Coordinates of C-alpha atoms and ligand atoms in Angstrom, one line a residue:
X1296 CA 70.1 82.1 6.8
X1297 CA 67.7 81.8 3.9
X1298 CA 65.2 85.4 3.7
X1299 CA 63.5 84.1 0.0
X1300 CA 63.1 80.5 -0.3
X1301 CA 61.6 79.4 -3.9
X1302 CA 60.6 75.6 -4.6
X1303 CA 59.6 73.7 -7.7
X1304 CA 57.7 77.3 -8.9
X1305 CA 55.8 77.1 -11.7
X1306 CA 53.0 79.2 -13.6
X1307 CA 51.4 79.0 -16.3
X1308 CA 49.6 82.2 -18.3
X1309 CA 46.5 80.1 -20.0
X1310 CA 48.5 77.1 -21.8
X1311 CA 51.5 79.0 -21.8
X1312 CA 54.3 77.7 -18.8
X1313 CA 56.1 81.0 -18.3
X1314 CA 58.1 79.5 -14.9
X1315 CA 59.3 75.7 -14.7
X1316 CA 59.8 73.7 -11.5
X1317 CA 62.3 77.5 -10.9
X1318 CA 64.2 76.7 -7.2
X1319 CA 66.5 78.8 -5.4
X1320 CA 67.2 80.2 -1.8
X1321 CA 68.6 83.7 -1.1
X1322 CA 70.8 84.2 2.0
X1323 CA 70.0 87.6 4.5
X1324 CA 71.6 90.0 2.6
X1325 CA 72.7 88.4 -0.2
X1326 CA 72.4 90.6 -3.7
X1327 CA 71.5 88.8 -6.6
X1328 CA 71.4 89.4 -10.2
X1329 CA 68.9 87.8 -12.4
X1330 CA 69.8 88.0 -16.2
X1331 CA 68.2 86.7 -19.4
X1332 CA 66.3 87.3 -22.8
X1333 CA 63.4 89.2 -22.9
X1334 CA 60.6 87.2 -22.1
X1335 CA 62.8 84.1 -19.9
X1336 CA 60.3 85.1 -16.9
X1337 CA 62.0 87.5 -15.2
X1338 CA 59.5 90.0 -14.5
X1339 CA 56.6 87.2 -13.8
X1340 CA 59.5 85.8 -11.0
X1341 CA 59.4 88.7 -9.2
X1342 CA 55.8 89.4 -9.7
X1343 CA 55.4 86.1 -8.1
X1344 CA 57.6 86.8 -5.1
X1345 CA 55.5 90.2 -4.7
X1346 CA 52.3 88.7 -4.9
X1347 CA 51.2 90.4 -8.0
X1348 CA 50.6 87.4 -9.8
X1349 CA 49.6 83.8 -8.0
X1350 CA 51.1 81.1 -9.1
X1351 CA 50.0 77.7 -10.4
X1352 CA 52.3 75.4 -8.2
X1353 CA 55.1 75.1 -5.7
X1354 CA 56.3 77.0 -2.6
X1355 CA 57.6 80.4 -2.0
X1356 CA 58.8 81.0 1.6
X1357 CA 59.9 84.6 3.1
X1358 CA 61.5 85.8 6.0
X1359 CA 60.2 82.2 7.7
X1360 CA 56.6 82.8 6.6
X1361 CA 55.2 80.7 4.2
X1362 CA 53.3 83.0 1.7
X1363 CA 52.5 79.9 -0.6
X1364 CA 52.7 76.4 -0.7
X1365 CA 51.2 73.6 -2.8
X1366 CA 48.7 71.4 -1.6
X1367 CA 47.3 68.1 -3.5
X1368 CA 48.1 70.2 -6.9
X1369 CA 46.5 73.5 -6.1
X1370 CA 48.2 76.9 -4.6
X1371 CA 47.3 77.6 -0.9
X1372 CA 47.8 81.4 0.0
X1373 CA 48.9 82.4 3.5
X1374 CA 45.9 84.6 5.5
X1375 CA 45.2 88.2 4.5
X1376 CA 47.2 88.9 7.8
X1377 CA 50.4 87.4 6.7
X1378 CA 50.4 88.2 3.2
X1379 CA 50.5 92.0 4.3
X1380 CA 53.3 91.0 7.1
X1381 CA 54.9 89.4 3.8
X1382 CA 54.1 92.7 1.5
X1383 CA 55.5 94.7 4.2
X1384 CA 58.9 93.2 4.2
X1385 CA 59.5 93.2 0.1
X1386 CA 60.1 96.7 -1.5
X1387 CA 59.3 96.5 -5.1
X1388 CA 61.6 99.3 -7.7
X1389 CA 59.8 99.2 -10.9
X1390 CA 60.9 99.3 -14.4
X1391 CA 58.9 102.1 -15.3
X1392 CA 59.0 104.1 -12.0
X1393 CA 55.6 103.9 -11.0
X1394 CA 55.2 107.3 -9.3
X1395 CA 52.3 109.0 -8.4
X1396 CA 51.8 111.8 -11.2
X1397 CA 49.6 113.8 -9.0
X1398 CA 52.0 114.1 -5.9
X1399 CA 55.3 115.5 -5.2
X1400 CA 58.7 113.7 -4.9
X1401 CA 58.3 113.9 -1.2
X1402 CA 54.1 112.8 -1.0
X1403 CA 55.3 110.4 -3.2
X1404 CA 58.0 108.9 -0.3
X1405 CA 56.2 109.2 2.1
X1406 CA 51.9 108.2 0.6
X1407 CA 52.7 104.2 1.8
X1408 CA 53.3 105.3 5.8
X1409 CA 50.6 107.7 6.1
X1410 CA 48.6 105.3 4.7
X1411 CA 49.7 102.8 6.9
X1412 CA 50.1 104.5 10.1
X1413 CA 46.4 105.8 9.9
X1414 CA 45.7 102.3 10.4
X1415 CA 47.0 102.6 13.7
X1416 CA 44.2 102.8 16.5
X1417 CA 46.7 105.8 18.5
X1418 CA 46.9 107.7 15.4
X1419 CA 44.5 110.6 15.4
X1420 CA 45.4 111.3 19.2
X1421 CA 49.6 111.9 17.6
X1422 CA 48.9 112.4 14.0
X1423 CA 50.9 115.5 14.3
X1424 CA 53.8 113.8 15.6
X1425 CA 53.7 110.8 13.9
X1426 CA 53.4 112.6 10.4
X1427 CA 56.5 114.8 11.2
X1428 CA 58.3 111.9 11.7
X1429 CA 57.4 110.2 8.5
X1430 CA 57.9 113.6 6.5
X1431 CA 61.5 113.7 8.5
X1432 CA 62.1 109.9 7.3
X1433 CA 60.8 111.2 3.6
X1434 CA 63.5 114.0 3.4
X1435 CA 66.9 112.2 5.2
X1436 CA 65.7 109.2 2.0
X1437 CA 65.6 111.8 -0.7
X1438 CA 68.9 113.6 0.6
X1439 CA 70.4 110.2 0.7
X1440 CA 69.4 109.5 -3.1
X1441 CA 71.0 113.4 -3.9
X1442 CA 67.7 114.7 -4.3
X1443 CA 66.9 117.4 -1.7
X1444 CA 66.6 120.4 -4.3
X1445 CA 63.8 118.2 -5.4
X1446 CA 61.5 117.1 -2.7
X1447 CA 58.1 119.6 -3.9
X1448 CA 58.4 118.7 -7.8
X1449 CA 56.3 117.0 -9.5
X1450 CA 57.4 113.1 -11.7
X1451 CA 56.5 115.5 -15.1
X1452 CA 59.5 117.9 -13.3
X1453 CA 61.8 115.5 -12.8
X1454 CA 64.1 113.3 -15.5
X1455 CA 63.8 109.8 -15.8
X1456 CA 66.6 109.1 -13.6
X1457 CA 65.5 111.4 -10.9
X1458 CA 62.2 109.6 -10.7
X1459 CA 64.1 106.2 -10.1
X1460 CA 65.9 107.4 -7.4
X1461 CA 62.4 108.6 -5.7
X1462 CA 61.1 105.2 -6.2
X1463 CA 63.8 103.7 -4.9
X1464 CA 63.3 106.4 -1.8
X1465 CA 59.9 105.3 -1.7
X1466 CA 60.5 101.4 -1.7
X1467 CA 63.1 101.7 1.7
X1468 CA 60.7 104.1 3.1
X1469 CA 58.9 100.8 4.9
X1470 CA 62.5 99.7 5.2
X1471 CA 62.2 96.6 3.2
X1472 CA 64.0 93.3 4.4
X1473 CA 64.1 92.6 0.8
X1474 CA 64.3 94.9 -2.7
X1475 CA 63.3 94.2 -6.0
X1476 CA 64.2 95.8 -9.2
X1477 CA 62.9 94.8 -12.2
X1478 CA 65.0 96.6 -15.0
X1479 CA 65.8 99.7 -13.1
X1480 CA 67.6 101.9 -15.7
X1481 CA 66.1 100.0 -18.6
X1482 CA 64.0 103.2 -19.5
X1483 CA 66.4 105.7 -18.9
X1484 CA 69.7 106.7 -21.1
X1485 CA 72.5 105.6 -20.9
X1486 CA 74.1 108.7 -19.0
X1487 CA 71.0 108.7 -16.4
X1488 CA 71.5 105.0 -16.5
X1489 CA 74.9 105.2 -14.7
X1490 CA 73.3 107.8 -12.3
X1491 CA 71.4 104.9 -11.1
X1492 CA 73.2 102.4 -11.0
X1493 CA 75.5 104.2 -8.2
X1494 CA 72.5 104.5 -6.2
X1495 CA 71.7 101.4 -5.8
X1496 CA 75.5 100.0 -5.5
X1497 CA 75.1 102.7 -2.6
X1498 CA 72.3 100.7 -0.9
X1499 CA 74.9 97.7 -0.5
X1500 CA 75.8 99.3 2.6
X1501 CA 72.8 99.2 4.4
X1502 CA 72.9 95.3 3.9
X1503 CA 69.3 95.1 2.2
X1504 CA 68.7 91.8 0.5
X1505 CA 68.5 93.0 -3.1
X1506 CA 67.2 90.9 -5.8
X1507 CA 68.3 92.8 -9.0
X1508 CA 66.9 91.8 -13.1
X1509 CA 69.2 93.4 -15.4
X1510 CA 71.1 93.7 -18.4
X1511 CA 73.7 95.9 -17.2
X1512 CA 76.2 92.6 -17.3
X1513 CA 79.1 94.8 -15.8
X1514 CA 77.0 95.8 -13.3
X1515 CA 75.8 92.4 -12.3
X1516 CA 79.0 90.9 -12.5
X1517 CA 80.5 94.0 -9.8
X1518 CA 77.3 94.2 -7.7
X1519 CA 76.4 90.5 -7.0
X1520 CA 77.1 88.1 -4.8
X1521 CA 75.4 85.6 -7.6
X1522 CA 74.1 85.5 -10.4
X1523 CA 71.0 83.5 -11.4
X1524 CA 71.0 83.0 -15.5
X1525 CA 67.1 82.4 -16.9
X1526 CA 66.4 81.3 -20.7
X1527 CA 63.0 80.0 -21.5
X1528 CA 61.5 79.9 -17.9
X1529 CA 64.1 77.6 -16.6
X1530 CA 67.1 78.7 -14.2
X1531 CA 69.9 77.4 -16.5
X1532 CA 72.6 79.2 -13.8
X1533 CA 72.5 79.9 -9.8
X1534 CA 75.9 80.4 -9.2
X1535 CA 78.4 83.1 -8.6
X1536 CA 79.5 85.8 -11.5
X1537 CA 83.1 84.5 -12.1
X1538 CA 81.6 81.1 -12.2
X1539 CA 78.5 82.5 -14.8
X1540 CA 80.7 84.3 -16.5
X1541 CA 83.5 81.5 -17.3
X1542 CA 80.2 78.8 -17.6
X1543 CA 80.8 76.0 -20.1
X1544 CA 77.1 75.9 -21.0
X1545 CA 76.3 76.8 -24.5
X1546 CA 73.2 79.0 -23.8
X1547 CA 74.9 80.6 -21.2
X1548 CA 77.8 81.4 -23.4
X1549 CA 75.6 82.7 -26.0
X1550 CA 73.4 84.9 -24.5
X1551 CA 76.7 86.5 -22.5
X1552 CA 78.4 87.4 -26.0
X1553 CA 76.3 89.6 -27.0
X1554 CA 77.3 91.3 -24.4
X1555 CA 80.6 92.3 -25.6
X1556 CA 81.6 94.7 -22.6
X1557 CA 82.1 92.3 -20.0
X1558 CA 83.8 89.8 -22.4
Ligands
ADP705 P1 61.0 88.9 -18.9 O1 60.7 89.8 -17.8 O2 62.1 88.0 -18.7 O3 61.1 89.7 -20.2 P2 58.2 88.1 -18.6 O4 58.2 87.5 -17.2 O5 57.7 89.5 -18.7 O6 59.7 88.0 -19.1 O7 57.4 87.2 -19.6 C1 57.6 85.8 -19.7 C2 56.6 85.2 -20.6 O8 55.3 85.3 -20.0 C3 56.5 86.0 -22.0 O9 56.2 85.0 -23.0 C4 55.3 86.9 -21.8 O10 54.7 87.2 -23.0 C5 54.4 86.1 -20.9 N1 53.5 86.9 -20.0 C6 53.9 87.7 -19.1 N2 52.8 88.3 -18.5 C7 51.7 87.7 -19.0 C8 50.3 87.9 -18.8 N3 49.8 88.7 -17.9 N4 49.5 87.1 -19.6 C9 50.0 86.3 -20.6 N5 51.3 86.1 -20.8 C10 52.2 86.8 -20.1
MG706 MG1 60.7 91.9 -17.6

Protein backbone atom coordinates (compact mmCIF):
# COMPACT_ATOMS: atom_id res chain seq x y z
CA UNK A 1 0.00 0.00 0.00
CA UNK A 2 1.26 3.39 -0.97
CA UNK A 3 2.09 5.78 2.66
CA UNK A 4 3.84 8.92 0.41
CA UNK A 5 2.30 9.39 -2.89
CA UNK A 6 4.16 12.38 -4.99
CA UNK A 7 2.61 13.54 -8.51
CA UNK A 8 3.96 15.81 -11.27
CA UNK A 9 5.75 18.07 -8.12
CA UNK A 10 7.23 20.96 -9.04
CA UNK A 11 8.53 24.31 -7.35
CA UNK A 12 10.05 26.90 -8.27
CA UNK A 13 12.40 29.41 -5.84
CA UNK A 14 11.63 32.96 -7.82
CA UNK A 15 12.51 31.93 -11.58
CA UNK A 16 14.56 29.22 -10.52
CA UNK A 17 12.62 25.37 -11.05
CA UNK A 18 14.38 23.57 -8.17
CA UNK A 19 11.76 20.28 -8.57
CA UNK A 20 10.33 19.17 -12.19
CA UNK A 21 7.04 17.33 -12.74
CA UNK A 22 9.27 14.79 -9.61
CA UNK A 23 6.64 11.50 -9.29
CA UNK A 24 7.03 8.58 -7.16
CA UNK A 25 5.03 6.39 -4.61
CA UNK A 26 6.54 4.81 -1.37
CA UNK A 27 5.14 1.46 -0.17
CA UNK A 28 4.30 1.09 4.04
CA UNK A 29 7.56 0.45 5.12
CA UNK A 30 9.48 0.73 2.34
CA UNK A 31 13.17 2.43 2.93
CA UNK A 32 14.34 4.58 0.37
CA UNK A 33 17.50 6.24 -0.45
CA UNK A 34 17.63 9.41 -2.28
CA UNK A 35 21.07 10.24 -3.86
CA UNK A 36 22.53 13.14 -5.92
CA UNK A 37 24.75 16.24 -6.39
CA UNK A 38 24.56 18.98 -4.20
CA UNK A 39 21.94 21.11 -5.03
CA UNK A 40 19.65 18.25 -7.46
CA UNK A 41 16.72 19.16 -4.87
CA UNK A 42 17.07 16.81 -2.30
CA UNK A 43 16.62 18.81 0.64
CA UNK A 44 13.71 21.07 -1.00
CA UNK A 45 11.93 17.33 -1.70
CA UNK A 46 11.70 16.58 1.67
CA UNK A 47 11.07 20.00 2.78
CA UNK A 48 8.14 19.75 0.55
CA UNK A 49 6.89 16.42 1.99
CA UNK A 50 7.26 18.07 5.55
CA UNK A 51 5.53 21.13 4.74
CA UNK A 52 8.36 23.40 5.31
CA UNK A 53 8.25 24.78 2.04
CA UNK A 54 4.81 24.92 -0.31
CA UNK A 55 5.04 24.01 -3.46
CA UNK A 56 4.13 25.65 -6.81
CA UNK A 57 2.26 22.61 -8.46
CA UNK A 58 1.20 19.00 -8.27
CA UNK A 59 -0.03 16.52 -5.60
CA UNK A 60 1.51 15.11 -2.58
CA UNK A 61 -0.66 12.44 -0.81
CA UNK A 62 0.20 10.78 2.81
CA UNK A 63 -0.99 8.11 4.72
CA UNK A 64 -4.46 8.59 2.41
CA UNK A 65 -4.73 12.27 3.26
CA UNK A 66 -4.23 14.56 0.60
CA UNK A 67 -1.88 17.33 2.12
CA UNK A 68 -1.75 19.11 -1.43
CA UNK A 69 -3.21 18.99 -4.60
CA UNK A 70 -3.35 21.26 -7.66
CA UNK A 71 -6.23 22.97 -8.71
CA UNK A 72 -6.69 25.08 -12.17
CA UNK A 73 -2.67 25.85 -11.75
CA UNK A 74 -2.56 26.92 -8.18
CA UNK A 75 -1.57 24.74 -4.84
CA UNK A 76 -4.62 23.95 -2.51
CA UNK A 77 -3.41 23.02 1.08
CA UNK A 78 -5.42 20.56 3.15
CA UNK A 79 -7.23 22.38 6.55
CA UNK A 80 -5.03 23.36 9.47
CA UNK A 81 -6.59 20.16 11.06
CA UNK A 82 -5.18 17.79 8.59
CA UNK A 83 -1.97 19.24 7.92
CA UNK A 84 -1.16 18.65 11.73
CA UNK A 85 -2.77 15.01 11.44
CA UNK A 86 -0.12 14.96 8.37
CA UNK A 87 2.85 16.66 10.51
CA UNK A 88 2.10 14.23 13.13
CA UNK A 89 2.76 11.18 11.15
CA UNK A 90 6.27 12.41 9.40
CA UNK A 91 9.32 12.53 11.72
CA UNK A 92 11.88 14.81 10.32
CA UNK A 93 16.08 13.83 11.30
CA UNK A 94 17.93 16.86 10.29
CA UNK A 95 21.26 17.45 8.81
CA UNK A 96 22.45 19.57 11.33
CA UNK A 97 20.69 18.02 14.38
CA UNK A 98 18.49 20.66 15.31
CA UNK A 99 18.50 20.30 19.10
CA UNK A 100 17.36 22.53 21.60
CA UNK A 101 20.70 24.21 23.08
CA UNK A 102 18.93 25.18 26.20
CA UNK A 103 17.54 21.64 27.18
CA UNK A 104 18.87 18.40 28.08
CA UNK A 105 19.12 15.20 25.86
CA UNK A 106 16.06 13.92 27.68
CA UNK A 107 13.80 17.64 27.55
CA UNK A 108 14.99 17.60 24.28
CA UNK A 109 12.96 13.87 23.57
CA UNK A 110 10.49 14.41 25.18
CA UNK A 111 9.55 18.95 24.49
CA UNK A 112 7.20 17.79 21.25
CA UNK A 113 4.69 15.44 23.65
CA UNK A 114 4.46 17.76 26.46
CA UNK A 115 3.69 20.14 24.18
CA UNK A 116 1.24 18.24 22.68
CA UNK A 117 -0.38 16.44 25.36
CA UNK A 118 -1.14 19.89 27.15
CA UNK A 119 -3.33 20.32 24.34
CA UNK A 120 -5.36 17.68 25.72
CA UNK A 121 -8.67 19.01 27.51
CA UNK A 122 -7.92 15.90 30.48
CA UNK A 123 -4.51 16.98 30.97
CA UNK A 124 -4.15 19.13 34.06
CA UNK A 125 -6.55 16.65 36.01
CA UNK A 126 -3.38 13.64 35.09
CA UNK A 127 -0.50 15.85 34.24
CA UNK A 128 1.43 13.82 36.71
CA UNK A 129 0.73 10.67 35.09
CA UNK A 130 0.74 11.54 31.76
CA UNK A 131 4.26 13.29 32.10
CA UNK A 132 5.77 10.15 33.75
CA UNK A 133 4.84 8.33 31.00
CA UNK A 134 6.26 10.62 28.32
CA UNK A 135 9.61 10.95 30.49
CA UNK A 136 9.40 6.82 30.71
CA UNK A 137 8.94 6.90 26.68
CA UNK A 138 11.96 9.67 26.65
CA UNK A 139 14.39 7.22 28.51
CA UNK A 140 13.44 3.44 26.94
CA UNK A 141 14.31 5.88 23.24
CA UNK A 142 17.60 7.18 24.46
CA UNK A 143 18.59 3.58 25.93
CA UNK A 144 17.59 2.30 22.63
CA UNK A 145 19.99 4.84 20.72
CA UNK A 146 22.92 3.68 23.58
CA UNK A 147 22.61 6.81 25.25
CA UNK A 148 21.41 6.41 28.82
CA UNK A 149 24.65 7.77 30.58
CA UNK A 150 23.50 10.85 28.71
CA UNK A 151 20.00 11.73 29.27
CA UNK A 152 20.74 15.26 31.66
CA UNK A 153 23.57 16.65 29.25
CA UNK A 154 23.35 19.35 27.54
CA UNK A 155 23.84 19.32 22.93
CA UNK A 156 27.33 21.56 23.89
CA UNK A 157 28.08 18.10 26.16
CA UNK A 158 27.48 15.85 23.76
CA UNK A 159 29.59 14.90 20.20
CA UNK A 160 28.20 15.36 16.98
CA UNK A 161 27.18 11.89 16.73
CA UNK A 162 25.58 11.69 20.13
CA UNK A 163 23.34 14.60 19.27
CA UNK A 164 22.07 12.69 15.99
CA UNK A 165 21.13 9.87 17.88
CA UNK A 166 18.90 12.24 20.28
CA UNK A 167 17.30 13.63 17.30
CA UNK A 168 16.69 10.63 15.93
CA UNK A 169 15.20 9.74 19.67
CA UNK A 170 13.32 12.77 19.40
CA UNK A 171 11.75 12.23 15.84
CA UNK A 172 10.24 8.40 16.92
CA UNK A 173 9.12 9.99 20.12
CA UNK A 174 5.56 10.88 18.20
CA UNK A 175 6.19 7.47 16.62
CA UNK A 176 6.28 8.60 13.10
CA UNK A 177 4.59 6.53 10.34
CA UNK A 178 7.27 7.98 8.18
CA UNK A 179 11.14 9.30 8.80
CA UNK A 180 13.13 11.66 7.11
CA UNK A 181 16.74 12.20 7.06
CA UNK A 182 18.24 14.72 5.18
CA UNK A 183 22.11 14.00 5.33
CA UNK A 184 22.24 12.41 8.65
CA UNK A 185 26.07 11.99 9.26
CA UNK A 186 26.97 14.62 6.73
CA UNK A 187 28.31 16.86 9.62
CA UNK A 188 29.81 14.40 11.61
CA UNK A 189 33.41 12.39 11.01
CA UNK A 190 33.73 9.78 9.52
CA UNK A 191 34.28 7.45 12.77
CA UNK A 192 30.97 9.14 14.40
CA UNK A 193 29.58 8.75 10.91
CA UNK A 194 29.52 4.87 11.19
CA UNK A 195 28.11 5.33 14.77
CA UNK A 196 25.14 6.56 13.01
CA UNK A 197 24.61 4.82 10.47
CA UNK A 198 24.05 1.55 12.70
CA UNK A 199 21.43 3.35 14.44
CA UNK A 200 19.37 3.96 11.96
CA UNK A 201 19.97 0.41 10.05
CA UNK A 202 18.70 -0.50 13.67
CA UNK A 203 15.33 1.30 13.17
CA UNK A 204 14.69 -1.19 10.15
CA UNK A 205 13.29 -3.43 12.58
CA UNK A 206 10.58 -1.49 13.81
CA UNK A 207 9.30 -1.30 10.14
CA UNK A 208 9.24 2.66 10.00
CA UNK A 209 8.88 3.92 6.47
CA UNK A 210 12.27 5.70 6.07
CA UNK A 211 12.98 8.03 3.40
CA UNK A 212 16.87 8.41 3.63
CA UNK A 213 19.19 11.54 1.35
CA UNK A 214 22.62 10.39 1.49
CA UNK A 215 25.90 10.03 0.19
CA UNK A 216 26.90 7.11 2.05
CA UNK A 217 26.57 4.99 -1.40
CA UNK A 218 27.41 1.64 0.56
CA UNK A 219 25.00 2.47 2.93
CA UNK A 220 22.25 3.10 0.44
CA UNK A 221 22.99 0.32 -1.58
CA UNK A 222 22.77 -2.19 2.02
CA UNK A 223 19.93 -0.27 3.63
CA UNK A 224 17.38 0.35 0.78
CA UNK A 225 14.76 -1.31 -0.66
CA UNK A 226 15.23 1.51 -3.65
CA UNK A 227 17.02 3.93 -4.59
CA UNK A 228 15.68 7.09 -6.14
CA UNK A 229 18.82 8.87 -8.23
CA UNK A 230 18.14 13.02 -8.54
CA UNK A 231 20.38 15.32 -10.95
CA UNK A 232 19.17 18.71 -11.79
CA UNK A 233 15.70 18.50 -10.12
CA UNK A 234 14.62 15.59 -12.15
CA UNK A 235 14.32 11.89 -10.85
CA UNK A 236 16.68 10.36 -13.42
CA UNK A 237 16.36 6.79 -11.32
CA UNK A 238 13.39 5.06 -9.09
CA UNK A 239 14.40 1.76 -9.05
CA UNK A 240 16.14 -0.77 -6.95
CA UNK A 241 20.06 -0.48 -5.83
CA UNK A 242 21.41 -3.48 -8.00
CA UNK A 243 19.43 -2.09 -10.73
CA UNK A 244 20.87 1.84 -9.94
CA UNK A 245 23.97 0.57 -9.41
CA UNK A 246 24.41 -1.57 -12.79
CA UNK A 247 22.20 1.61 -14.65
CA UNK A 248 23.20 2.12 -18.29
CA UNK A 249 22.47 5.83 -18.03
CA UNK A 250 25.35 8.12 -18.44
CA UNK A 251 24.58 10.55 -15.60
CA UNK A 252 23.80 7.88 -13.44
CA UNK A 253 27.05 6.25 -14.22
CA UNK A 254 28.89 9.36 -13.64
CA UNK A 255 27.83 10.61 -10.67
CA UNK A 256 28.19 6.85 -9.07
CA UNK A 257 32.09 6.81 -9.95
CA UNK A 258 33.04 9.05 -7.99
CA UNK A 259 32.12 7.09 -5.62
CA UNK A 260 34.78 4.57 -5.88
CA UNK A 261 33.84 2.35 -2.67
CA UNK A 262 30.83 0.76 -3.95
CA UNK A 263 32.32 0.36 -7.40
P1 LIG B 1 20.31 19.39 -2.36
O1 LIG B 1 19.68 19.11 -1.04
O2 LIG B 1 20.16 18.28 -3.35
O3 LIG B 1 21.74 19.80 -2.22
P2 LIG B 1 18.58 21.71 -2.38
O4 LIG B 1 17.20 21.19 -2.38
O5 LIG B 1 19.13 22.21 -1.11
O6 LIG B 1 19.55 20.63 -3.04
O7 LIG B 1 18.67 22.89 -3.43
C1 LIG B 1 18.21 22.78 -4.76
C2 LIG B 1 18.33 24.13 -5.43
O8 LIG B 1 17.40 25.03 -4.86
C3 LIG B 1 19.70 24.77 -5.30
O9 LIG B 1 19.99 25.43 -6.51
C4 LIG B 1 19.51 25.77 -4.18
O10 LIG B 1 20.39 26.84 -4.31
C5 LIG B 1 18.07 26.20 -4.40
N1 LIG B 1 17.39 26.61 -3.15
C6 LIG B 1 17.18 25.84 -2.06
N2 LIG B 1 16.50 26.52 -1.12
C7 LIG B 1 16.29 27.76 -1.63
C8 LIG B 1 15.64 28.94 -1.14
N3 LIG B 1 15.04 28.97 0.06
N4 LIG B 1 15.61 30.03 -1.95
C9 LIG B 1 16.19 30.00 -3.17
N5 LIG B 1 16.81 28.93 -3.70
C10 LIG B 1 16.87 27.82 -2.94
MG1 LIG C 1 20.48 19.05 0.87
Amino acid sequence: MSILSVKNLEKKFGDLTVLKDISFDINDGEIISIIGSSGSGKSTLLRCMNQLETITSGTITIDGKTLVETKNGTPVYAGKDVLKEILMETGFVFQNFNLFPQYTALENVMLAKKLLAAEQPDFKERKREILTAIEVQAKVLLTQMGLDNRMDNYPHQLSGGQCQRVAIARALALQPDILCFDEPTSALDPELTGEVLKVIKSLTDLHITMVIVTHEMAFAKEISDRIIFMDKGVIIEDASPDEVFSSDNERTREFLGKYHDVN
